[in-house]
Amino acid sequence: MHYNNNASLVKRELLIRMIRLELEGRLEGGIDRVPYEMTCEPGYQPIRVSVYHDRSILKSRMVARLGFAVEGYVDDGTSLAPLVRAAAERPAPEGPILTVLDEACNACVKSQFLVTNACQGCLARPCVMNCPKKAVRMVDDKAVIDKELCVNCGICQNVCPFHAIIKIPVPCEEACPVGAISKDEEGKERIDYSKCVFCGACMRECPFGAMMDRSQVLDVLRRKCEGAKLAALYAPAVAGQFRAPLGKLVAALKKAGFDAVYEVARGADITAEKEAHELAERLEKGEPFMTTSCCPAYVETVRKHVPALAPRVSDTRTPMHYTAALAAAERPECLRVFIGPCLAKRKEGIDDPLVDYVISAEELGALFVAMGIELGEEAEEIVEAPAGQGGRSFAWSGGVAAAVGARLPAGVPFKPAKIDGLSKEGMKTLRAWADGAHEGNLLEVMACQGGCVAGPSVIANPKVALMQLKKIAEASGN
Amino acid sequence: MDGEKLKVIICSGTACFVMGGSELLLLEDELPEAWRGRVSVEAAPCLGSCKDRSCGRAPFVKVGVEDLAGATMPALLALIGRKLGETLGG
């Protein structure tokens, strides 16, 4: 789906309003008014049947922003205040990190092909002639598809000279590269967590915003309020999310309440260094190739769907982990908050004891807006211990392989290849590598097409973000 | 009005970015051939419109003397077209 869409904007507005109330110490008392305030402007156009239904759904969306699962939540007319208190008291964030809002789920019709009235009932009728299941018939001079017989092969659509046949997809199912989403008996979507790789594609693609992540931003704000010290660990992609140099981003993060700021690109430099040596060692031992391991959705994909590839996945830890280790050694008094564009990192954060919280680039943006922090107006700080060009290149497709290649010991042959996005096509390539059909000795895999700059929780248009990131990386040392 | 370029100022402040304004910075790639050379595009730090609710919603763009709130690429292109039409039609 296009980055600029109303479902994303609604989510961000909810975040901004929730954070603002929290900072003013009015969240418990004010949260119930948010759905009204977001829909009370004159000329408000209801998305659903009525404004009251919209408000009820906004209220349920707030449950996920508070960090809870919405399955099982019923809007019984009571206040959200008890959930605010429960959020404040929970000791640590919990999984699963995704949650499905049935009330918002459109229960899209099962994926199907449909003949539109552009059908001319032509003489050639290739749809009828070429359907392998004889599911297309002519009724009153128009083609009609028999749903009982149709197997959704799409041949009729391809052969229609008038483009009269359309496919009505189920966007979340279509987006899921591993078939983890399907309908239950009532037609609502369910995520099978034994298959889900937390890539966030469903969340990005659902036009009704029914696939939601569970925020941890409130937890972070509460810890701060209770006097905890916080370290921000910002992912390489975050540097491209605001139109400001790194020094201003660092200043803004400190103003927002972080006591220490770590560039995860530093951890990425460590990852690249270790992967370069690991690759050299593996090739020396006669292994055919190695794959990168920094994308947690990819690693989860191998674990759950392509286990044959597991021995080829680098054992090197991720940039998040190494940066968290740096922060733990230097500033042990700080809670470590990873900030990134990625959904799967939230899962990785729950699993990694060195990481306390994971918030998204969207949530960071909402925090800045709620606090009235304007990055451009911040005094530029000197970036202490700046990361190198390689580490800062981890956010785009091809950047990780290039960083590893640049650190490879002399004499080691370097044949990089990449999978740019775990789409259904990307999954095919991945399986082909597992089956031995590979061209290259280092396979870089990123679940999001374009890399982390196109992650499911970014703010900036990936093209715009990439231009800025490349400029920053090019101006960096080695 | 010959020689006078239509000035488009895109706010790249934090609130505008958070509300989806970053893609407006790609405006120059989207301008029709015939409009190029007649429009000057610049990105500005926060224009301050987000601080005043009566201005409408972020993201904001200034097209000549006019302010566009809740800007999207299609809305921005439409406004520029209208402005250019006015300028040309005299």
Coordinates of N, CA and C in Angstrom, one line a residue, chain A residues 2 4 9-10 12-13 16-17 38 41 240-243 362 365-366 368-369 372-377 459-461 463-464 467-468, chain B residues 11-26 29-30 43-46 50-51 53 57-59 71-74:
Chain A
H2 N 0.4 2.3 -0.5 CA 1.2 3.5 -0.6 C 1.5 4.0 0.8
N4 N 1.7 6.9 2.0 CA 0.9 8.0 2.4 C -0.6 7.5 2.5
L9 N -1.9 7.5 9.3 CA -2.1 8.8 9.9 C -2.9 8.7 11.2
V10 N -4.0 7.9 11.1 CA -4.8 7.7 12.3 C -4.0 7.1 13.4
R12 N -0.8 7.4 13.9 CA 0.1 8.4 14.5 C -0.6 9.4 15.3
E13 N -1.8 9.8 14.9 CA -2.5 10.8 15.6 C -2.9 10.2 17.0
I16 N 0.2 10.4 19.1 CA 0.6 11.8 19.6 C -0.3 12.2 20.7
R17 N -1.6 11.9 20.6 CA -2.6 12.3 21.6 C -2.4 11.5 22.9
M38 N -10.9 13.1 18.1 CA -10.4 12.9 16.8 C -11.5 12.9 15.7
E41 N -14.5 17.3 14.6 CA -14.4 18.5 13.7 C -15.6 18.6 12.8
G240 N 17.4 8.6 8.7 CA 16.8 9.2 7.5 C 15.3 9.6 7.7
Q241 N 14.8 9.5 8.9 CA 13.4 9.7 9.1 C 13.0 11.2 9.4
F242 N 14.0 12.0 9.7 CA 13.7 13.4 9.9 C 14.7 14.2 9.1
R243 N 14.2 15.4 8.7 CA 15.2 16.1 7.8 C 16.1 17.0 8.7
E362 N 7.9 5.6 14.1 CA 6.6 6.3 14.2 C 6.4 6.8 15.6
G365 N 8.6 9.7 16.4 CA 8.1 10.9 15.7 C 6.9 11.5 16.5
A366 N 6.0 10.6 17.0 CA 4.9 11.0 17.8 C 5.3 11.7 19.1
F368 N 8.2 13.2 19.6 CA 8.8 14.5 19.3 C 7.6 15.6 19.1
V369 N 6.6 15.2 18.4 CA 5.5 16.1 18.1 C 4.8 16.4 19.4
G372 N 6.6 18.8 21.3 CA 6.9 20.1 20.6 C 8.3 20.2 20.3
I373 N 9.0 19.1 20.1 CA 10.4 19.1 19.7 C 10.6 19.3 18.2
E374 N 11.2 20.3 17.8 CA 11.4 20.6 16.3 C 12.9 20.3 16.1
L375 N 13.2 19.2 15.3 CA 14.6 18.8 15.1 C 15.4 19.9 14.5
G376 N 14.8 20.6 13.5 CA 15.6 21.6 12.8 C 16.1 22.7 13.7
E377 N 15.3 22.9 14.8 CA 15.7 24.1 15.7 C 16.6 23.7 16.8
I459 N 8.5 6.6 9.1 CA 7.7 7.8 8.9 C 7.9 8.4 7.5
A460 N 9.2 8.5 7.1 CA 9.6 9.1 5.9 C 9.4 8.2 4.7
N461 N 9.1 8.8 3.5 CA 9.1 8.1 2.3 C 10.4 7.5 2.1
K463 N 12.3 6.7 -0.4 CA 13.2 7.3 -1.3 C 13.8 8.5 -0.7
V464 N 13.0 9.3 0.0 CA 13.6 10.5 0.6 C 14.5 10.2 1.7
M467 N 17.9 8.9 0.3 CA 18.8 10.0 -0.2 C 19.6 10.6 1.0
Q468 N 18.9 10.9 2.1 CA 19.5 11.5 3.2 C 20.5 10.5 3.9
Chain B
C11 N 7.2 22.4 3.8 CA 7.7 22.4 5.2 C 8.2 21.0 5.5
S12 N 9.4 20.9 6.0 CA 10.0 19.6 6.4 C 10.2 19.6 7.9
G13 N 9.4 20.2 8.6 CA 9.4 20.2 10.1 C 9.0 18.8 10.6
T14 N 9.2 18.6 11.8 CA 8.9 17.3 12.4 C 7.5 16.8 12.3
A15 N 6.6 17.7 12.6 CA 5.1 17.4 12.6 C 4.7 17.0 11.2
C16 N 5.2 17.8 10.2 CA 4.8 17.6 8.8 C 5.4 16.2 8.3
F17 N 6.6 15.9 8.8 CA 7.2 14.6 8.4 C 6.4 13.5 9.0
V18 N 6.1 13.6 10.3 CA 5.3 12.5 11.0 C 4.0 12.3 10.3
M19 N 3.3 13.4 9.8 CA 2.0 13.2 9.2 C 2.1 13.0 7.7
G20 N 3.3 12.5 7.3 CA 3.4 12.0 5.9 C 3.9 13.0 4.9
G21 N 4.5 14.1 5.3 CA 4.9 15.2 4.4 C 6.2 14.9 3.7
S22 N 7.0 13.9 4.1 CA 8.3 13.7 3.5 C 8.2 13.5 2.0
E23 N 7.2 12.8 1.5 CA 7.1 12.4 0.1 C 6.9 13.7 -0.8
L24 N 6.5 14.8 -0.2 CA 6.3 16.0 -1.0 C 7.6 16.5 -1.4
L25 N 8.7 16.1 -0.8 CA 10.0 16.5 -1.2 C 10.4 15.9 -2.6
L26 N 9.6 15.0 -3.0 CA 9.9 14.4 -4.3 C 9.1 15.1 -5.4
D29 N 10.4 15.5 -9.0 CA 10.3 14.3 -9.9 C 8.9 14.2 -10.5
E30 N 7.9 14.8 -9.8 CA 6.5 14.6 -10.3 C 6.0 15.7 -11.2
A43 N 12.8 23.2 0.3 CA 12.3 22.6 1.5 C 12.7 23.6 2.6
A44 N 11.8 23.8 3.5 CA 12.1 24.8 4.6 C 12.0 24.0 5.9
P45 N 12.7 24.6 6.9 CA 12.5 24.1 8.3 C 11.1 24.5 8.7
C46 N 10.6 24.0 9.8 CA 9.2 24.2 10.3 C 8.7 25.6 10.0
C50 N 1.9 24.3 12.0 CA 1.4 23.3 12.9 C 1.1 23.7 14.3
K51 N 1.6 24.9 14.7 CA 1.4 25.4 16.0 C 0.0 26.1 16.1
R53 N -3.8 25.8 15.2 CA -4.8 24.8 14.8 C -5.7 25.4 13.7
R57 N -4.4 21.0 9.2 CA -3.6 19.8 9.6 C -2.3 19.8 8.8
A58 N -1.3 19.3 9.4 CA 0.0 19.0 8.8 C -0.2 17.9 7.8
P59 N 0.5 17.7 6.7 CA 1.7 18.6 6.3 C 1.3 19.9 5.6
A71 N -1.5 18.5 3.0 CA -1.0 18.4 1.7 C -0.7 17.0 1.3
T72 N -1.1 16.6 0.1 CA -0.7 15.3 -0.5 C -0.1 15.7 -1.9
M73 N 0.6 14.8 -2.5 CA 1.2 15.1 -3.8 C 0.1 15.5 -4.8
P74 N -1.0 14.7 -5.0 CA -2.0 15.1 -6.0 C -2.6 16.5 -5.7

